[in-house]
Amino acid sequence: MTRESGTRAAHTGAPHVLDNPARASLTGPHAHFAERRGRVLRYPVDVSPWLALPDEPDADDWADLAALAGPGAEVPLPGFRGPVPDDWEITFRVEGVQLVGDGVAGAPEPEAVRLGPADVPEMLDLVERTRPGPFEPRTIELGTYLGIRRDGALIAMAGERLHPPGWTEISAVCTDPAVRGEGLATRLILAVAHGIRERGESPFLHTGAGNANAVRLYESLGFRLRRTTAFLAARAPQRLADGREAVPVP
């Protein structure tokens, strides 16, 4: 029995794939992105900051994470609720929520266009101005991204990020401040949800627990709170006990 299977056996009942959505993604539909060290998985850093610890990481897992990240590196730990080892320093923490749209049908959006690699510079600029959350140069590879343009300029977008089996996360929902209040975010969320539904999957998303406007918007569209979560980051120790180096999976 492996360490991971033993940990699972200790639980009563099977965990839900959305309890550890990054791990479910990186061992499922997004396995081709996975960089691995022991039981620790992560996306390439230019794709997404999400990484995946086992549900109950032990000392070896934390050592593997430190080796993968590098001594002294700041490591995002979205969704992690367990204790962090004493030699790790928590540098950031924000409470969050996970909402599911298993009852959201979605709707096509005639004004939306599919965004591709050539659009990434504009997408990064829109993200920089609106701060919807992490978006990297290769994030677009994770799924479908839709945008709305006016006079040639990208003014709103939304797309897909984590992909646990049977589910797809809606992410990077942002609108240029000059055109807020026109319902563009709503239209794009429903359009992305429609595409997810067309594949026979269900949409879900994350947002800050304190972002009341976003939570109200998502709930008005039919999303419901599934659980609270947290977005945090921690700094790895400067010195690794065994001197191991990261060996990413191609």
PDB file of C-alpha atoms in Angstrom:
ATOM      1  CA  MET A   1       0.000   0.000   0.000  1.00  0.00           C
ATOM      2  CA  THR A   2       1.357   3.445  -0.914  1.00  0.00           C
ATOM      3  CA  ARG A   3       1.432   6.369   1.499  1.00  0.00           C
ATOM      4  CA  GLU A   4      -1.358   8.036  -0.469  1.00  0.00           C
ATOM      5  CA  SER A   5      -3.634   5.004  -0.612  1.00  0.00           C
ATOM      6  CA  GLY A   6      -3.097   4.475   3.092  1.00  0.00           C
ATOM      7  CA  THR A   7      -4.128   8.053   3.790  1.00  0.00           C
ATOM      8  CA  ARG A   8      -7.281   7.610   1.743  1.00  0.00           C
ATOM      9  CA  ALA A   9      -8.139   4.398   3.513  1.00  0.00           C
ATOM     10  CA  ALA A  10      -8.079   6.247   6.814  1.00  0.00           C
ATOM     11  CA  HIS A  11     -10.993   8.421   5.697  1.00  0.00           C
ATOM     12  CA  THR A  12     -14.606   7.401   6.025  1.00  0.00           C
ATOM     13  CA  GLY A  13     -16.172   7.711   2.604  1.00  0.00           C
ATOM     14  CA  ALA A  14     -14.546   8.769  -0.643  1.00  0.00           C
ATOM     15  CA  PRO A  15     -13.422  12.402  -0.931  1.00  0.00           C
ATOM     16  CA  HIS A  16     -15.103  14.629  -3.499  1.00  0.00           C
ATOM     17  CA  VAL A  17     -12.977  15.642  -6.498  1.00  0.00           C
ATOM     18  CA  LEU A  18     -13.552  19.317  -5.637  1.00  0.00           C
ATOM     19  CA  ASP A  19     -12.047  18.878  -2.166  1.00  0.00           C
ATOM     20  CA  ASN A  20      -8.602  18.963  -3.799  1.00  0.00           C
ATOM     21  CA  PRO A  21      -9.402  20.216  -7.303  1.00  0.00           C
ATOM     22  CA  ALA A  22      -5.833  20.896  -8.417  1.00  0.00           C
ATOM     23  CA  ARG A  23      -4.818  17.331  -7.556  1.00  0.00           C
ATOM     24  CA  ALA A  24      -7.873  15.908  -9.290  1.00  0.00           C
ATOM     25  CA  SER A  25      -6.986  17.995 -12.348  1.00  0.00           C
ATOM     26  CA  LEU A  26      -3.294  17.102 -12.433  1.00  0.00           C
ATOM     27  CA  THR A  27      -3.999  13.395 -12.011  1.00  0.00           C
ATOM     28  CA  GLY A  28      -6.892  13.559 -14.486  1.00  0.00           C
ATOM     29  CA  PRO A  29      -7.617  15.717 -17.547  1.00  0.00           C
ATOM     30  CA  HIS A  30      -4.602  17.993 -16.928  1.00  0.00           C
ATOM     31  CA  ALA A  31      -2.102  15.190 -16.245  1.00  0.00           C
ATOM     32  CA  HIS A  32      -0.074  16.252 -19.293  1.00  0.00           C
ATOM     33  CA  PHE A  33       0.776  19.511 -17.491  1.00  0.00           C
ATOM     34  CA  ALA A  34       1.906  17.855 -14.262  1.00  0.00           C
ATOM     35  CA  GLU A  35       5.373  18.411 -12.853  1.00  0.00           C
ATOM     36  CA  ARG A  36       5.989  15.921 -10.051  1.00  0.00           C
ATOM     37  CA  ARG A  37       8.229  15.433  -7.058  1.00  0.00           C
ATOM     38  CA  GLY A  38       7.179  12.385  -5.043  1.00  0.00           C
ATOM     39  CA  ARG A  39       3.472  12.872  -4.328  1.00  0.00           C
ATOM     40  CA  VAL A  40       3.582  16.642  -4.960  1.00  0.00           C
ATOM     41  CA  LEU A  41       2.208  17.892  -8.280  1.00  0.00           C
ATOM     42  CA  ARG A  42       2.150  21.325  -9.833  1.00  0.00           C
ATOM     43  CA  TYR A  43       1.446  23.126 -13.066  1.00  0.00           C
ATOM     44  CA  PRO A  44       4.373  24.726 -14.905  1.00  0.00           C
ATOM     45  CA  VAL A  45       4.812  28.161 -13.334  1.00  0.00           C
ATOM     46  CA  ASP A  46       4.045  29.940 -16.629  1.00  0.00           C
ATOM     47  CA  VAL A  47       0.721  28.053 -16.846  1.00  0.00           C
ATOM     48  CA  SER A  48      -0.707  28.369 -13.324  1.00  0.00           C
ATOM     49  CA  PRO A  49       0.481  28.823  -9.736  1.00  0.00           C
ATOM     50  CA  TRP A  50      -1.823  26.025  -8.540  1.00  0.00           C
ATOM     51  CA  LEU A  51      -0.075  23.009  -7.049  1.00  0.00           C
ATOM     52  CA  ALA A  52      -1.344  19.908  -5.343  1.00  0.00           C
ATOM     53  CA  LEU A  53      -0.288  18.374  -2.076  1.00  0.00           C
ATOM     54  CA  PRO A  54      -1.786  15.075  -0.921  1.00  0.00           C
ATOM     55  CA  ASP A  55      -4.875  15.471   1.249  1.00  0.00           C
ATOM     56  CA  GLU A  56      -2.799  14.878   4.382  1.00  0.00           C
ATOM     57  CA  PRO A  57       0.836  15.680   3.532  1.00  0.00           C
ATOM     58  CA  ASP A  58       3.603  14.238   5.680  1.00  0.00           C
ATOM     59  CA  ALA A  59       7.176  15.427   6.264  1.00  0.00           C
ATOM     60  CA  ASP A  60       8.405  13.769   3.057  1.00  0.00           C
ATOM     61  CA  ASP A  61       5.765  15.618   1.028  1.00  0.00           C
ATOM     62  CA  TRP A  62       6.834  18.981   2.462  1.00  0.00           C
ATOM     63  CA  ALA A  63      10.465  18.136   1.697  1.00  0.00           C
ATOM     64  CA  ASP A  64       9.486  17.236  -1.866  1.00  0.00           C
ATOM     65  CA  LEU A  65       7.569  20.497  -2.217  1.00  0.00           C
ATOM     66  CA  ALA A  66      10.577  22.472  -0.985  1.00  0.00           C
ATOM     67  CA  ALA A  67      12.825  20.615  -3.433  1.00  0.00           C
ATOM     68  CA  LEU A  68      10.416  21.256  -6.300  1.00  0.00           C
ATOM     69  CA  ALA A  69      10.026  24.957  -5.508  1.00  0.00           C
ATOM     70  CA  GLY A  70      13.616  25.655  -4.483  1.00  0.00           C
ATOM     71  CA  PRO A  71      15.121  26.925  -1.213  1.00  0.00           C
ATOM     72  CA  GLY A  72      13.471  30.111   0.034  1.00  0.00           C
ATOM     73  CA  ALA A  73      10.842  30.148  -2.738  1.00  0.00           C
ATOM     74  CA  GLU A  74       7.350  31.457  -2.055  1.00  0.00           C
ATOM     75  CA  VAL A  75       4.863  28.685  -2.770  1.00  0.00           C
ATOM     76  CA  PRO A  76       1.107  29.213  -3.340  1.00  0.00           C
ATOM     77  CA  LEU A  77      -1.039  26.751  -1.396  1.00  0.00           C
ATOM     78  CA  PRO A  78      -4.585  27.496  -2.603  1.00  0.00           C
ATOM     79  CA  GLY A  79      -7.216  25.509  -0.787  1.00  0.00           C
ATOM     80  CA  PHE A  80      -4.829  24.027   1.775  1.00  0.00           C
ATOM     81  CA  ARG A  81      -6.327  23.924   5.274  1.00  0.00           C
ATOM     82  CA  GLY A  82      -3.846  21.799   7.222  1.00  0.00           C
ATOM     83  CA  PRO A  83      -0.888  22.799   9.407  1.00  0.00           C
ATOM     84  CA  VAL A  84       2.239  24.198   7.760  1.00  0.00           C
ATOM     85  CA  PRO A  85       5.592  22.924   9.113  1.00  0.00           C
ATOM     86  CA  ASP A  86       7.426  25.177  11.562  1.00  0.00           C
ATOM     87  CA  ASP A  87      10.270  25.863   9.113  1.00  0.00           C
ATOM     88  CA  TRP A  88       7.809  27.223   6.521  1.00  0.00           C
ATOM     89  CA  GLU A  89       6.689  30.859   6.806  1.00  0.00           C
ATOM     90  CA  ILE A  90       3.120  31.780   5.835  1.00  0.00           C
ATOM     91  CA  THR A  91       3.379  34.950   3.729  1.00  0.00           C
ATOM     92  CA  PHE A  92      -0.184  35.432   2.488  1.00  0.00           C
ATOM     93  CA  ARG A  93      -3.658  34.272   3.479  1.00  0.00           C
ATOM     94  CA  VAL A  94      -7.135  35.232   2.248  1.00  0.00           C
ATOM     95  CA  GLU A  95     -10.335  33.364   3.049  1.00  0.00           C
ATOM     96  CA  GLY A  96     -12.226  32.134   0.014  1.00  0.00           C
ATOM     97  CA  VAL A  97     -15.290  30.247  -1.155  1.00  0.00           C
ATOM     98  CA  GLN A  98     -15.900  27.527  -3.695  1.00  0.00           C
ATOM     99  CA  LEU A  99     -19.190  27.674  -5.586  1.00  0.00           C
ATOM    100  CA  VAL A 100     -20.658  25.039  -7.880  1.00  0.00           C
ATOM    101  CA  GLY A 101     -22.949  25.545 -10.842  1.00  0.00           C
ATOM    102  CA  ASP A 102     -24.391  22.060 -11.252  1.00  0.00           C
ATOM    103  CA  GLY A 103     -27.754  23.731 -11.879  1.00  0.00           C
ATOM    104  CA  VAL A 104     -26.445  26.449 -14.225  1.00  0.00           C
ATOM    105  CA  ALA A 105     -27.321  25.792 -17.862  1.00  0.00           C
ATOM    106  CA  GLY A 106     -25.445  28.749 -19.335  1.00  0.00           C
ATOM    107  CA  ALA A 107     -26.220  30.497 -22.590  1.00  0.00           C
ATOM    108  CA  PRO A 108     -24.301  31.255 -25.801  1.00  0.00           C
ATOM    109  CA  GLU A 109     -23.029  34.826 -26.207  1.00  0.00           C
ATOM    110  CA  PRO A 110     -23.148  36.120 -29.802  1.00  0.00           C
ATOM    111  CA  GLU A 111     -20.681  38.940 -29.116  1.00  0.00           C
ATOM    112  CA  ALA A 112     -18.054  36.644 -27.573  1.00  0.00           C
ATOM    113  CA  VAL A 113     -15.041  35.500 -29.576  1.00  0.00           C
ATOM    114  CA  ARG A 114     -12.679  32.670 -28.746  1.00  0.00           C
ATOM    115  CA  LEU A 115      -9.280  33.978 -27.671  1.00  0.00           C
ATOM    116  CA  GLY A 116      -6.037  32.364 -28.781  1.00  0.00           C
ATOM    117  CA  PRO A 117      -2.278  32.678 -28.292  1.00  0.00           C
ATOM    118  CA  ALA A 118      -2.123  35.866 -30.373  1.00  0.00           C
ATOM    119  CA  ASP A 119      -4.477  37.521 -27.861  1.00  0.00           C
ATOM    120  CA  VAL A 120      -2.335  36.752 -24.803  1.00  0.00           C
ATOM    121  CA  PRO A 121      -0.581  40.172 -24.625  1.00  0.00           C
ATOM    122  CA  GLU A 122      -3.981  41.925 -24.504  1.00  0.00           C
ATOM    123  CA  MET A 123      -5.285  39.388 -22.003  1.00  0.00           C
ATOM    124  CA  LEU A 124      -2.301  39.959 -19.726  1.00  0.00           C
ATOM    125  CA  ASP A 125      -2.839  43.717 -19.999  1.00  0.00           C
ATOM    126  CA  LEU A 126      -6.522  43.382 -19.065  1.00  0.00           C
ATOM    127  CA  VAL A 127      -5.592  41.147 -16.118  1.00  0.00           C
ATOM    128  CA  GLU A 128      -3.001  43.667 -14.948  1.00  0.00           C
ATOM    129  CA  ARG A 129      -5.632  46.415 -14.949  1.00  0.00           C
ATOM    130  CA  THR A 130      -8.427  44.426 -13.307  1.00  0.00           C
ATOM    131  CA  ARG A 131      -6.686  41.897 -10.998  1.00  0.00           C
ATOM    132  CA  PRO A 132      -9.100  38.946 -11.306  1.00  0.00           C
ATOM    133  CA  GLY A 133      -6.473  36.532  -9.946  1.00  0.00           C
ATOM    134  CA  PRO A 134      -3.435  34.705 -11.311  1.00  0.00           C
ATOM    135  CA  PHE A 135      -3.142  34.592 -15.083  1.00  0.00           C
ATOM    136  CA  GLU A 136       0.142  33.590 -16.682  1.00  0.00           C
ATOM    137  CA  PRO A 137       1.428  33.627 -20.284  1.00  0.00           C
ATOM    138  CA  ARG A 138       0.352  29.997 -20.877  1.00  0.00           C
ATOM    139  CA  THR A 139      -2.830  29.935 -18.775  1.00  0.00           C
ATOM    140  CA  ILE A 140      -4.826  30.033 -22.008  1.00  0.00           C
ATOM    141  CA  GLU A 141      -3.693  26.438 -22.655  1.00  0.00           C
ATOM    142  CA  LEU A 142      -5.877  25.198 -19.774  1.00  0.00           C
ATOM    143  CA  GLY A 143      -9.151  25.548 -21.648  1.00  0.00           C
ATOM    144  CA  THR A 144     -11.467  27.810 -23.637  1.00  0.00           C
ATOM    145  CA  TYR A 145     -11.199  31.574 -23.131  1.00  0.00           C
ATOM    146  CA  LEU A 146     -13.850  33.918 -24.479  1.00  0.00           C
ATOM    147  CA  GLY A 147     -13.594  37.672 -24.882  1.00  0.00           C
ATOM    148  CA  ILE A 148     -15.646  40.653 -25.981  1.00  0.00           C
ATOM    149  CA  ARG A 149     -14.067  43.331 -28.148  1.00  0.00           C
ATOM    150  CA  ARG A 150     -15.187  46.871 -28.861  1.00  0.00           C
ATOM    151  CA  ASP A 151     -13.479  48.896 -31.591  1.00  0.00           C
ATOM    152  CA  GLY A 152     -10.902  46.128 -31.748  1.00  0.00           C
ATOM    153  CA  ALA A 153      -9.930  46.360 -28.056  1.00  0.00           C
ATOM    154  CA  LEU A 154     -10.407  43.497 -25.600  1.00  0.00           C
ATOM    155  CA  ILE A 155     -12.730  44.820 -22.881  1.00  0.00           C
ATOM    156  CA  ALA A 156     -13.878  41.661 -21.066  1.00  0.00           C
ATOM    157  CA  MET A 157     -12.997  37.995 -20.815  1.00  0.00           C
ATOM    158  CA  ALA A 158     -13.574  34.746 -18.916  1.00  0.00           C
ATOM    159  CA  GLY A 159     -12.278  31.234 -19.337  1.00  0.00           C
ATOM    160  CA  GLU A 160     -11.480  27.807 -17.956  1.00  0.00           C
ATOM    161  CA  ARG A 161      -8.769  26.821 -15.475  1.00  0.00           C
ATOM    162  CA  LEU A 162      -8.824  23.709 -13.227  1.00  0.00           C
ATOM    163  CA  HIS A 163     -10.373  20.601 -14.756  1.00  0.00           C
ATOM    164  CA  PRO A 164     -11.198  17.856 -12.246  1.00  0.00           C
ATOM    165  CA  PRO A 165     -13.035  14.912 -13.834  1.00  0.00           C
ATOM    166  CA  GLY A 166     -16.597  15.971 -14.612  1.00  0.00           C
ATOM    167  CA  TRP A 167     -16.005  19.619 -13.647  1.00  0.00           C
ATOM    168  CA  THR A 168     -14.375  22.730 -15.098  1.00  0.00           C
ATOM    169  CA  GLU A 169     -13.475  25.870 -13.179  1.00  0.00           C
ATOM    170  CA  ILE A 170     -14.493  29.260 -14.570  1.00  0.00           C
ATOM    171  CA  SER A 171     -11.730  31.779 -13.981  1.00  0.00           C
ATOM    172  CA  ALA A 172     -10.133  35.070 -15.090  1.00  0.00           C
ATOM    173  CA  VAL A 173     -13.508  36.838 -15.176  1.00  0.00           C
ATOM    174  CA  CYS A 174     -12.660  40.492 -15.748  1.00  0.00           C
ATOM    175  CA  THR A 175     -14.077  43.623 -17.349  1.00  0.00           C
ATOM    176  CA  ASP A 176     -12.379  46.865 -18.255  1.00  0.00           C
ATOM    177  CA  PRO A 177     -13.371  49.486 -15.642  1.00  0.00           C
ATOM    178  CA  ALA A 178     -14.601  51.811 -18.399  1.00  0.00           C
ATOM    179  CA  VAL A 179     -17.421  49.422 -19.362  1.00  0.00           C
ATOM    180  CA  ARG A 180     -18.423  47.916 -16.032  1.00  0.00           C
ATOM    181  CA  GLY A 181     -22.145  47.819 -15.317  1.00  0.00           C
ATOM    182  CA  GLU A 182     -23.059  46.574 -18.798  1.00  0.00           C
ATOM    183  CA  GLY A 183     -23.411  42.927 -17.729  1.00  0.00           C
ATOM    184  CA  LEU A 184     -20.455  41.727 -19.772  1.00  0.00           C
ATOM    185  CA  ALA A 185     -19.113  39.496 -16.987  1.00  0.00           C
ATOM    186  CA  THR A 186     -22.505  37.843 -16.578  1.00  0.00           C
ATOM    187  CA  ARG A 187     -22.771  37.164 -20.290  1.00  0.00           C
ATOM    188  CA  LEU A 188     -19.288  35.669 -20.474  1.00  0.00           C
ATOM    189  CA  ILE A 189     -19.741  33.513 -17.370  1.00  0.00           C
ATOM    190  CA  LEU A 190     -22.916  32.065 -18.859  1.00  0.00           C
ATOM    191  CA  ALA A 191     -21.200  31.556 -22.223  1.00  0.00           C
ATOM    192  CA  VAL A 192     -18.265  29.682 -20.655  1.00  0.00           C
ATOM    193  CA  ALA A 193     -20.715  27.663 -18.530  1.00  0.00           C
ATOM    194  CA  HIS A 194     -22.660  26.802 -21.680  1.00  0.00           C
ATOM    195  CA  GLY A 195     -19.525  25.370 -23.299  1.00  0.00           C
ATOM    196  CA  ILE A 196     -18.788  23.332 -20.178  1.00  0.00           C
ATOM    197  CA  ARG A 197     -22.338  21.992 -20.150  1.00  0.00           C
ATOM    198  CA  GLU A 198     -22.070  21.090 -23.828  1.00  0.00           C
ATOM    199  CA  ARG A 199     -19.242  18.711 -22.857  1.00  0.00           C
ATOM    200  CA  GLY A 200     -21.447  17.077 -20.221  1.00  0.00           C
ATOM    201  CA  GLU A 201     -19.544  18.664 -17.328  1.00  0.00           C
ATOM    202  CA  SER A 202     -20.479  21.081 -14.538  1.00  0.00           C
ATOM    203  CA  PRO A 203     -18.919  24.501 -13.883  1.00  0.00           C
ATOM    204  CA  PHE A 204     -17.484  25.646 -10.567  1.00  0.00           C
ATOM    205  CA  LEU A 205     -15.442  28.635  -9.436  1.00  0.00           C
ATOM    206  CA  HIS A 206     -13.538  30.239  -6.579  1.00  0.00           C
ATOM    207  CA  THR A 207     -13.557  33.774  -5.249  1.00  0.00           C
ATOM    208  CA  GLY A 208     -12.613  35.654  -2.110  1.00  0.00           C
ATOM    209  CA  ALA A 209     -15.043  35.256   0.768  1.00  0.00           C
ATOM    210  CA  GLY A 210     -14.965  39.015   1.263  1.00  0.00           C
ATOM    211  CA  ASN A 211     -15.821  39.784  -2.373  1.00  0.00           C
ATOM    212  CA  ALA A 212     -19.530  40.207  -1.690  1.00  0.00           C
ATOM    213  CA  ASN A 213     -20.325  41.657  -5.125  1.00  0.00           C
ATOM    214  CA  ALA A 214     -18.818  38.672  -6.925  1.00  0.00           C
ATOM    215  CA  VAL A 215     -20.527  36.163  -4.623  1.00  0.00           C
ATOM    216  CA  ARG A 216     -23.898  37.874  -5.174  1.00  0.00           C
ATOM    217  CA  LEU A 217     -23.369  37.825  -8.932  1.00  0.00           C
ATOM    218  CA  TYR A 218     -22.492  34.137  -9.008  1.00  0.00           C
ATOM    219  CA  GLU A 219     -25.416  33.209  -6.760  1.00  0.00           C
ATOM    220  CA  SER A 220     -27.797  35.230  -8.940  1.00  0.00           C
ATOM    221  CA  LEU A 221     -26.679  33.086 -11.892  1.00  0.00           C
ATOM    222  CA  GLY A 222     -27.472  29.865 -10.052  1.00  0.00           C
ATOM    223  CA  PHE A 223     -24.138  29.004  -8.439  1.00  0.00           C
ATOM    224  CA  ARG A 224     -24.309  27.777  -4.852  1.00  0.00           C
ATOM    225  CA  LEU A 225     -21.794  27.710  -2.061  1.00  0.00           C
ATOM    226  CA  ARG A 226     -20.183  24.299  -1.707  1.00  0.00           C
ATOM    227  CA  ARG A 227     -17.516  25.038   0.883  1.00  0.00           C
ATOM    228  CA  THR A 228     -15.254  27.676   2.338  1.00  0.00           C
ATOM    229  CA  THR A 229     -11.587  27.515   1.447  1.00  0.00           C
ATOM    230  CA  ALA A 230      -8.444  29.623   1.731  1.00  0.00           C
ATOM    231  CA  PHE A 231      -5.845  31.094  -0.567  1.00  0.00           C
ATOM    232  CA  LEU A 232      -2.449  31.180   1.059  1.00  0.00           C
ATOM    233  CA  ALA A 233       1.232  31.167   0.258  1.00  0.00           C
ATOM    234  CA  ALA A 234       4.216  30.045   2.306  1.00  0.00           C
ATOM    235  CA  ARG A 235       7.971  30.442   1.993  1.00  0.00           C
ATOM    236  CA  ALA A 236      10.030  27.259   1.792  1.00  0.00           C
ATOM    237  CA  PRO A 237      12.991  26.869   4.164  1.00  0.00           C
ATOM    238  CA  GLN A 238      16.288  28.195   2.878  1.00  0.00           C
ATOM    239  CA  ARG A 239      18.088  24.912   3.406  1.00  0.00           C
ATOM    240  CA  LEU A 240      16.792  21.485   2.437  1.00  0.00           C
ATOM    241  CA  ALA A 241      17.655  18.707   4.827  1.00  0.00           C
ATOM    242  CA  ASP A 242      18.773  16.210   2.168  1.00  0.00           C
ATOM    243  CA  GLY A 243      19.970  18.576  -0.575  1.00  0.00           C
ATOM    244  CA  ARG A 244      17.637  17.095  -3.196  1.00  0.00           C
ATOM    245  CA  GLU A 245      16.996  18.942  -6.440  1.00  0.00           C
ATOM    246  CA  ALA A 246      13.703  19.267  -8.283  1.00  0.00           C
ATOM    247  CA  VAL A 247      13.221  16.760 -11.101  1.00  0.00           C
ATOM    248  CA  PRO A 248      10.089  17.819 -13.027  1.00  0.00           C
ATOM    249  CA  VAL A 249       8.196  15.311 -15.109  1.00  0.00           C
ATOM    250  CA  PRO A 250       8.358  16.390 -18.795  1.00  0.00           C
TER     251      PRO A 250
END
